[in-house]
Short mmCIF file of C-alpha atoms and ligand atoms in Angstrom, two decimals:
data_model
loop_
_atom_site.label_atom_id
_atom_site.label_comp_id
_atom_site.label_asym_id
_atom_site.label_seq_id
_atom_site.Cartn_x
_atom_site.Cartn_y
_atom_site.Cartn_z
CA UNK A 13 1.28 11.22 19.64
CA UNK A 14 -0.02 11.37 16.00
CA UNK A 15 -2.87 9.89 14.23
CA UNK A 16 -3.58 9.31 10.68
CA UNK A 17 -3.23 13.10 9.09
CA UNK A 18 -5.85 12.80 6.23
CA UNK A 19 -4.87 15.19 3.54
CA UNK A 20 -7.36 18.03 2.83
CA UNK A 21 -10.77 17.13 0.17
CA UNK A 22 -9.98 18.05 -3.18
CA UNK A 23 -13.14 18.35 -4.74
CA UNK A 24 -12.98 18.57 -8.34
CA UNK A 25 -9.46 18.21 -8.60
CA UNK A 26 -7.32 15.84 -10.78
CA UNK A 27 -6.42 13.31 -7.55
CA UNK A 28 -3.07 12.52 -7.99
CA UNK A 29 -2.16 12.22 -4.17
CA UNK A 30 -3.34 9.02 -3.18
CA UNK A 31 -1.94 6.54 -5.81
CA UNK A 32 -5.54 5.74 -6.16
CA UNK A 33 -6.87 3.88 -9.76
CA UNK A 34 -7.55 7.49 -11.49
CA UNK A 35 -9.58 5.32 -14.18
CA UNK A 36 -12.82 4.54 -11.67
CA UNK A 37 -13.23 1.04 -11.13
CA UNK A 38 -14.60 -1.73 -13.17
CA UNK A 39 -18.06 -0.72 -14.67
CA UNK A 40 -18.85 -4.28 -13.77
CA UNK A 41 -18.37 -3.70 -9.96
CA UNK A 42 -20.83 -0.56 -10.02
CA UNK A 43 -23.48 -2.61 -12.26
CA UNK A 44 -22.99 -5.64 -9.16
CA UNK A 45 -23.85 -3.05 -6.47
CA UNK A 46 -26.71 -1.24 -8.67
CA UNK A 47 -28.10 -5.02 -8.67
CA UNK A 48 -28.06 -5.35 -4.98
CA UNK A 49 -31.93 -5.07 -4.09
CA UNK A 50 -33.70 -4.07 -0.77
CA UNK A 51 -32.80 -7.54 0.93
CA UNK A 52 -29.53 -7.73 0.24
CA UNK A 53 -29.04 -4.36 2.22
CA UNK A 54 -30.97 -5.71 5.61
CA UNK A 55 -29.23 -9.23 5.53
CA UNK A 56 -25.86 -9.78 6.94
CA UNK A 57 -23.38 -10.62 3.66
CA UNK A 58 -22.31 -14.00 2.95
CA UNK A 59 -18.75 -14.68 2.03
CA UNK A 60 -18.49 -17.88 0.91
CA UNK A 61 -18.53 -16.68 -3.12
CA UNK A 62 -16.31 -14.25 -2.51
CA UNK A 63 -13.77 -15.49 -0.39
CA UNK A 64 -13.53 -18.55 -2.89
CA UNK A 65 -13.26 -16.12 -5.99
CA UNK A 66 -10.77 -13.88 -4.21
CA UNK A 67 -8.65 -17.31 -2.79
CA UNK A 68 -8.65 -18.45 -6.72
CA UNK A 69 -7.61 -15.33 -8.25
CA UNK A 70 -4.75 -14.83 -5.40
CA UNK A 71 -3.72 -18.68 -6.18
CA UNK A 72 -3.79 -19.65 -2.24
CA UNK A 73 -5.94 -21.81 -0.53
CA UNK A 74 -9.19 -20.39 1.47
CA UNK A 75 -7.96 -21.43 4.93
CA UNK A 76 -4.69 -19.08 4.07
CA UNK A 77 -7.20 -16.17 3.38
CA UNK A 78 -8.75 -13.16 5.46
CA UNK A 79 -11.24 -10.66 3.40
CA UNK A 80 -10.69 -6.79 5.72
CA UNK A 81 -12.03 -3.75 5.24
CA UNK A 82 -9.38 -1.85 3.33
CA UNK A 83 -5.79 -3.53 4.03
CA UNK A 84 -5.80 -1.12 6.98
CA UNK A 85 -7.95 -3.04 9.14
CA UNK A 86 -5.58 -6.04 8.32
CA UNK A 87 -2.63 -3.83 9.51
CA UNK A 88 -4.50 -2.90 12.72
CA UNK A 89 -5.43 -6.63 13.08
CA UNK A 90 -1.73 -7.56 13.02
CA UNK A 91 -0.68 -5.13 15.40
CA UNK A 92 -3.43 -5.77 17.86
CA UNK A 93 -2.95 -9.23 17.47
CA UNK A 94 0.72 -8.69 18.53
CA UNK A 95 -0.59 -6.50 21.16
CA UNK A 96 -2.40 -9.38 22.62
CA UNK A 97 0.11 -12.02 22.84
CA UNK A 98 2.26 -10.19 24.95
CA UNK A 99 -0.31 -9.22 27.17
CA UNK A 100 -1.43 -12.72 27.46
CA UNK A 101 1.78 -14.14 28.52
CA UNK A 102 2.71 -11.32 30.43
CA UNK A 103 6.13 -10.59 28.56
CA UNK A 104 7.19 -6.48 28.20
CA UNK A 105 5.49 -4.00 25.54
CA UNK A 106 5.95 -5.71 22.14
CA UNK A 107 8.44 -4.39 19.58
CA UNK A 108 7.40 -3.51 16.28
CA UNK A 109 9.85 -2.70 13.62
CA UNK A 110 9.10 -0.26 10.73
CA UNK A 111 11.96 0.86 8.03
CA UNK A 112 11.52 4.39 6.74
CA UNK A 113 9.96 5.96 4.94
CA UNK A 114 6.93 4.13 5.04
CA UNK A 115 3.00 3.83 5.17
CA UNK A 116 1.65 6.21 7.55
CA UNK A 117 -0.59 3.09 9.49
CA UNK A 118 2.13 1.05 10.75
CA UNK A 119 3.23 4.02 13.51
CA UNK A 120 -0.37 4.50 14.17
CA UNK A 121 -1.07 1.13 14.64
CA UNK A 122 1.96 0.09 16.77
CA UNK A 123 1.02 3.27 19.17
CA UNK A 124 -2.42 2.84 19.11
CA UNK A 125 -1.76 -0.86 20.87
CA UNK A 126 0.79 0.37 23.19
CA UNK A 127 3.89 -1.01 21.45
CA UNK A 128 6.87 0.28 21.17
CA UNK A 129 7.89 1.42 17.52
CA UNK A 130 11.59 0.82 16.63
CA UNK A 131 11.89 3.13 13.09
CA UNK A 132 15.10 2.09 11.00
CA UNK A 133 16.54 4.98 8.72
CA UNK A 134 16.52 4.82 4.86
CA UNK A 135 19.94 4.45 2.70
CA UNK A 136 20.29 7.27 0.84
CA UNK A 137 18.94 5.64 -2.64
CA UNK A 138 16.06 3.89 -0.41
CA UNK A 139 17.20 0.71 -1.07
CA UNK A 140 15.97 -2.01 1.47
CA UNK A 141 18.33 -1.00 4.57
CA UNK A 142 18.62 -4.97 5.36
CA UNK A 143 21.83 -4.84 7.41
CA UNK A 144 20.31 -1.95 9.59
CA UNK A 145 16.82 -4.00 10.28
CA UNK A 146 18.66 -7.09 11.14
CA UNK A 147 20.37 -5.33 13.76
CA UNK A 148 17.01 -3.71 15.17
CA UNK A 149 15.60 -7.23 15.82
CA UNK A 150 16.14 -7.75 19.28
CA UNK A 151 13.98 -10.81 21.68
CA UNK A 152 10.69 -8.34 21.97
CA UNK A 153 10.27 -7.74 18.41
CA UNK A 154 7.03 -9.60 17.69
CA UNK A 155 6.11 -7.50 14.19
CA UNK A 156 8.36 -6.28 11.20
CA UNK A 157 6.73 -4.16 8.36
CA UNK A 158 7.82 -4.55 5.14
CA UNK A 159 6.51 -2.43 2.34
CA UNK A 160 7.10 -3.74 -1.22
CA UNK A 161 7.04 -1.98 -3.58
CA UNK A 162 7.60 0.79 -0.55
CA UNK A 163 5.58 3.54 -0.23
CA UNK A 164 6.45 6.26 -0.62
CA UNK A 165 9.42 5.58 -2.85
CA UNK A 166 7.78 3.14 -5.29
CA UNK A 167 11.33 0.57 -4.80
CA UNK A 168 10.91 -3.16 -4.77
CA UNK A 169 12.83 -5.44 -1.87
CA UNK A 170 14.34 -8.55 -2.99
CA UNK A 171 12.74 -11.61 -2.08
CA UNK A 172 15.91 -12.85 -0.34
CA UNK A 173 15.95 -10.05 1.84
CA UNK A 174 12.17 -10.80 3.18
CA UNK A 175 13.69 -14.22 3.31
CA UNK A 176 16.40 -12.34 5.84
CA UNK A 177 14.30 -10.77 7.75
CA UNK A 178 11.33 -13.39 8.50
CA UNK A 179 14.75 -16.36 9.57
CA UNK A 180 15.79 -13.67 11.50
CA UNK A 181 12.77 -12.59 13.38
CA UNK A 182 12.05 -14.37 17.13
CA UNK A 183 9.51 -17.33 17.59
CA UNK A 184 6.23 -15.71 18.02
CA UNK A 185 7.14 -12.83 15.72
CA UNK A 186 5.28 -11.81 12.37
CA UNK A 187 7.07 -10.12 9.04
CA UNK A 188 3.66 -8.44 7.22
CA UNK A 189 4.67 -7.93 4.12
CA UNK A 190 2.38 -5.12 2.75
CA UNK A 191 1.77 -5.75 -1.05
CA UNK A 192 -0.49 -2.97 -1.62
CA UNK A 193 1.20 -2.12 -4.76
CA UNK A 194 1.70 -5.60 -6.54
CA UNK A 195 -0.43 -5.12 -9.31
CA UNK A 196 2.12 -2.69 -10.52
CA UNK A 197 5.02 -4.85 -11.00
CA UNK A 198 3.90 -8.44 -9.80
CA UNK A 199 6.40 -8.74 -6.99
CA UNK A 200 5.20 -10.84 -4.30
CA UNK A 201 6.51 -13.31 -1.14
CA UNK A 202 2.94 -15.64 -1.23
CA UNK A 203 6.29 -18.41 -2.36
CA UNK A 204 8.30 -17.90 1.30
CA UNK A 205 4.83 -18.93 2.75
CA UNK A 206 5.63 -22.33 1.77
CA UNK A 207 8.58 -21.93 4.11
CA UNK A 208 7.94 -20.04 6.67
CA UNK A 209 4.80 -19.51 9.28
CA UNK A 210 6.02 -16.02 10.08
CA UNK A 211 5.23 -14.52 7.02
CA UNK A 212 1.85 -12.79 6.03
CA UNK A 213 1.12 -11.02 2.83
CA UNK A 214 -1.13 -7.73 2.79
CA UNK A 215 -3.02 -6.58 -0.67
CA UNK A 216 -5.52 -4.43 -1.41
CA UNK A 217 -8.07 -3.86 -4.23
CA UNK A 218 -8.09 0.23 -3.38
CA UNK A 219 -5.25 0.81 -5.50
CA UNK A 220 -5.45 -1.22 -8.97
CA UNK A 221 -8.57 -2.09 -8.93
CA UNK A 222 -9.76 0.92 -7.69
CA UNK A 223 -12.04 0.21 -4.84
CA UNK A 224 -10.47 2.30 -2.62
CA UNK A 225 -13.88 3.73 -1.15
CA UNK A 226 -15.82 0.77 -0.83
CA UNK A 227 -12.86 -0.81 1.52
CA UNK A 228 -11.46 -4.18 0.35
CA UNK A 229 -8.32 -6.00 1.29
CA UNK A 230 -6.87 -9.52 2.35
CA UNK A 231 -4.30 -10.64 4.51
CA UNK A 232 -2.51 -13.94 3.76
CA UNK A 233 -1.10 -16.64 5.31
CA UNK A 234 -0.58 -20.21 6.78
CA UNK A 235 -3.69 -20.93 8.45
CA UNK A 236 -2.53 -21.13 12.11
CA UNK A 237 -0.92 -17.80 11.45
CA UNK A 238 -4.17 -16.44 10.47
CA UNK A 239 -5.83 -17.41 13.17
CA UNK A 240 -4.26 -15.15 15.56
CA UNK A 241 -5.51 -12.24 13.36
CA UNK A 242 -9.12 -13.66 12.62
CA UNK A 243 -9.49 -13.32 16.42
CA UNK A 244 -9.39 -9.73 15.96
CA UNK A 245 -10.94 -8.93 12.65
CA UNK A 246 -15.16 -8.47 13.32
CA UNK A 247 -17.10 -11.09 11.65
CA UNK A 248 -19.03 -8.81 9.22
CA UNK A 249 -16.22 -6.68 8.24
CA UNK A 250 -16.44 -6.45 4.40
CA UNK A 251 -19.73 -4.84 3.82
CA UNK A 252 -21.89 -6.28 1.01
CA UNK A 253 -21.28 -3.89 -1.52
CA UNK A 254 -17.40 -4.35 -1.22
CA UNK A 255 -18.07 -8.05 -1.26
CA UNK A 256 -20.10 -7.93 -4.26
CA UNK A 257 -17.94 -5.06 -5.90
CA UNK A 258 -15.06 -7.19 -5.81
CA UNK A 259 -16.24 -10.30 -7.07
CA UNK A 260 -17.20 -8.14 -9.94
CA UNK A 261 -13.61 -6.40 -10.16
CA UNK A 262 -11.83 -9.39 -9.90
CA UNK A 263 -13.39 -11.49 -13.21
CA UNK A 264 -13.14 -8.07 -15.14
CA UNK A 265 -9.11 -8.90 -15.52
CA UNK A 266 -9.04 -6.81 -19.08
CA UNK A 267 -9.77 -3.96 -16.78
CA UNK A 268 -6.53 -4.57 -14.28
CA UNK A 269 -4.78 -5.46 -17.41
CA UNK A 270 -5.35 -2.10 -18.93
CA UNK A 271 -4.79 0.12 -16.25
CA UNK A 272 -1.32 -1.85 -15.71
CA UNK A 273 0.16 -0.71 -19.07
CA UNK A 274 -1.13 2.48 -18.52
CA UNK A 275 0.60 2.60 -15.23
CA UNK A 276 3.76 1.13 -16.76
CA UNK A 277 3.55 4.11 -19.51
CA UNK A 278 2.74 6.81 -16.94
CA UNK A 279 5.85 6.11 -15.10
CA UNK A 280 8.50 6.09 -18.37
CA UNK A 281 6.23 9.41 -19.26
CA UNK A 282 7.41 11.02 -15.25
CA UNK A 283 11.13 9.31 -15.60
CA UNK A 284 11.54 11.07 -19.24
CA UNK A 285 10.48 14.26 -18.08
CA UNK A 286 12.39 14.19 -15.04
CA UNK A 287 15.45 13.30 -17.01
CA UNK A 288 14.91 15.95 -19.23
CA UNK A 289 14.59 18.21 -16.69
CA UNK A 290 17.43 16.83 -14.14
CA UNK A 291 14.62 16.42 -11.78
CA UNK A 292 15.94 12.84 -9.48
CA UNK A 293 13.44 10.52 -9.05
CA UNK A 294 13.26 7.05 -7.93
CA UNK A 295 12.28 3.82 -10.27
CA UNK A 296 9.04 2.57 -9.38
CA UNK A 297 7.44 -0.72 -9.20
CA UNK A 298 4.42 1.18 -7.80
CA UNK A 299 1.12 3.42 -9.51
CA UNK A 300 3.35 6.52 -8.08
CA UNK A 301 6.98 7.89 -8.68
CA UNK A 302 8.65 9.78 -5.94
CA UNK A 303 10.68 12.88 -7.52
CA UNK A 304 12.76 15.17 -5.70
CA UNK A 305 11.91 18.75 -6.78
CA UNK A 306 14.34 20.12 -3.88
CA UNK A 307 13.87 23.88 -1.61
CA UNK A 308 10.55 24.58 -3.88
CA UNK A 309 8.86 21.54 -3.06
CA UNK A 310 5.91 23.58 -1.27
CA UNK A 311 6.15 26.03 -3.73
CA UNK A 312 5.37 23.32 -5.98
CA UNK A 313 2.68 21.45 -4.46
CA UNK A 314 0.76 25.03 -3.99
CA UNK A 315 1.19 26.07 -7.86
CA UNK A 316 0.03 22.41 -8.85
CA UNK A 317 -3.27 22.51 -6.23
CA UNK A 318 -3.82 26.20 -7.90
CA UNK A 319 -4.02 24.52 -11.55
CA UNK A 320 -6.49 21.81 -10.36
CA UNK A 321 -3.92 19.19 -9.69
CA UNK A 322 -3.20 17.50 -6.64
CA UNK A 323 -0.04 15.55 -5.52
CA UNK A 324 1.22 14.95 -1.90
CA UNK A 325 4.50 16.81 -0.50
CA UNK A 326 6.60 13.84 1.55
CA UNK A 327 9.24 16.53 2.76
CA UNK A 328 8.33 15.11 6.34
CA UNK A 329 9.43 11.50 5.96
CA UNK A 330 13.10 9.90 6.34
CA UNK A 331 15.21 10.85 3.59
CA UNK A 332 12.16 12.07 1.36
CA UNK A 333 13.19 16.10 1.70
CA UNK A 334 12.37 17.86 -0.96
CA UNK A 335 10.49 15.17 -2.79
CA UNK A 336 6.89 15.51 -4.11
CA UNK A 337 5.15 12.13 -4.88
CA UNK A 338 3.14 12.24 -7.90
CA UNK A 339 0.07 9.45 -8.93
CA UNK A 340 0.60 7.64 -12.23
CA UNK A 341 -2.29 6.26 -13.28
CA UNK A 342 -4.28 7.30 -16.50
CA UNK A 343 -1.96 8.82 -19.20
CA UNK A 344 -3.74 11.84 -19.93
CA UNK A 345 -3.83 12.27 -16.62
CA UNK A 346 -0.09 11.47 -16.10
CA UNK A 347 0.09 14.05 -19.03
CA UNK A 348 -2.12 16.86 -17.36
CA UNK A 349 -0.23 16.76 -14.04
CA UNK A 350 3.12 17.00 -15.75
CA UNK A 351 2.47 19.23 -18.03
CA UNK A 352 1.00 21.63 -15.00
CA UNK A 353 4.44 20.76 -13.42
CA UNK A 354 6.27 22.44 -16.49
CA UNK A 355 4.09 25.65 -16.02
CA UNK A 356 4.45 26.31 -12.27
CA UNK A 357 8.39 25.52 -12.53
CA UNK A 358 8.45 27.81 -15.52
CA UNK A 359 6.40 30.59 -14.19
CA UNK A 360 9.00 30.28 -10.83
CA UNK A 361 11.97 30.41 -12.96
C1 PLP B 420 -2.98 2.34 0.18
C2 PLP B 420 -2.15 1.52 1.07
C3 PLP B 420 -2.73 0.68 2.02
C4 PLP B 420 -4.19 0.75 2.40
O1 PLP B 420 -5.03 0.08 1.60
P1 PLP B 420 -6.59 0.15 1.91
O2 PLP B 420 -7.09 -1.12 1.34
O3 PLP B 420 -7.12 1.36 1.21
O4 PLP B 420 -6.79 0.22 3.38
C5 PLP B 420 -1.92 -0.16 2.76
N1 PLP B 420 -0.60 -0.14 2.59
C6 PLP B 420 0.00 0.67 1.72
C7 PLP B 420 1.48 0.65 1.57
C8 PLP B 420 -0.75 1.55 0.94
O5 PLP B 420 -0.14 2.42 0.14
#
């Protein structure tokens, strides 16, 4: 049994290992939590401001929205949530379906309630495997992950294929659909909740609006899908300088703007040099591209971390051997980490 492998610090580093916003967040969200005064910090927060804000920028409704502490609280409050309705009606040890690769938390969420994870191997060009989790869906799945873009491959899933899954899933069963990485391509499935009660939508504000350490995310859906999961989430679970922070990050859109086209250049910068250098690599709709350096992989991770640059080895997941994923944020810094690339693959040559 595993738990959540944090990688090692990387103090002083250039961070490109945890697709987080390598720009900083909005200057605006650091002057809102600089403003918080003495009281602020002894009351308990109120969320009415911010859940309204956050509702209106995500176009949805507040009823359809839960504020969590980083999306990974929402993903825990799914899968306990889950948990619970099976043991409340007695039925066997839940299912919960996850296609690989994928997000670290969904395994260590399913085990950590007791439920049975059913993984579902990748196709070899990572493409949503939709024949393959059809057939995993079985009476005692109650939860189906679905990562899109997927991390750690950066490839979007069709709509139609959520669609799929969520008319295929049994009453009483949930498809989350973890958007973590919509700001980078503006995917999304908030339409299917229109049709469908099974659906909910995860996003965070860690990765594009780079709020990663203060802990900010939402879960969406239909109200009296919600509910099941407001049951689980604490009360007081955003703390106030996430719920101010955010408010903040959210009305400075030049900022998410800005940091998109630098995204969307940092990945054609990664593709060209990967082309250039045969290197494959995976299209991205994410702040990340997934590249398969092959047998040096290690080799290359080590030289990188030795030049002051970090990226994260994904040998270990389904169908990722070999592959090195590699955080495109900034363009200089896109820049910096390639051009370290280029050294340690020269000096091994
Ligand atoms: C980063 C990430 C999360 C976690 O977001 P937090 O808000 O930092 O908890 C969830 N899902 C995926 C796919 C991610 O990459």
């Amino acid at each position: 049994m595993s738990g959540y492998q944090r990688p090692a610090a990387a103090e002083g580093a250039l961070r490109l290992h945890l697709n987080e916003n390598t720009a900083g967040a909005s200057p605006d969200a650091v002057a809102a939590i600089a403003a918080l005064d003495a009281e602020d910090l002894a009351y308990y927060p109120e969320y009415d401001a911010v859940v309204a804000e956050t509702a209106a920028y995500l176009g949805v409704d507040t009823s359809q929205l839960l504020l969590t502490n980083g999306l990974d609280e929402g993903i825990l409050a799914a899968a306990v949530a889950t948990a619970r309705a099976t043991v409340a009606d007695g039925a066997p040890r839940p299912d919960v379906i996850v296609p690989l690769p994928a997000f670290d938390m969904y395994g260590v969420c399913a085990r950590a309630v007791g439920a049975r994870l059913v993984t579902v191997q990748p196709r070899r060009d990572f493409e949503f495997a939709l024949d393959n989790v059809l057939s995993a869906i079985t009476p005692a799945t109650r939860l189906v992950f679905i990562t899109s873009p997927n991390n750690p491959t950066g490839v979007r899933i069709r709509l139609s294929d959520i669609e799929r899954v969520a008319a295929s899933v049994p009453s009483g069963g949930l498809v989350f659909v973890d958007e973590a990485y919509h700001d980078f391509c503006g995917d999304t499935a908030l339409p299917l909740l229109q049709s469908r009660d099974n659906v909910i939508v995860g996003r965070t504000f860690a990765k594009g609006h780079g709020l990663a350490a203060l802990r900010a995310g939402a879960v969406i859906g239909r109200p009296e899908t919600l509910g099941a999961l407001r049951l689980v989430v604490p009360p007081y679970s955003l703390n106030v300088c996430a719920a101010v922070a955010l408010r903040a990050a959210l009305a400075d859109r030049a900022r998410l703007t800005w940091y998109r086209d630098e995204v969307r250049a940092s990945r054609e910068l990664v593709y060209a040099w990967c082309r250039g250098r045969g290197v494959p690599f995976w299209e991205s709709g994410a702040n990340f591209v997934l590249i398969r350096i092959g047998d040096r992989a290690r080799e290359v991770v080590d030289g990188l971390a030795r030049r002051g640059v970090v990226v994260r080895e994904r040998s270990g997941d389904a169908g990722c051997e070999g592959c090195v994923r590699m955080t495109t944020g900034v363009v200089a810094h896109t820049q910096r980490g390639l051009d370290a690339l280029e050294e340690v693959l020269c000096a091994a040559e």
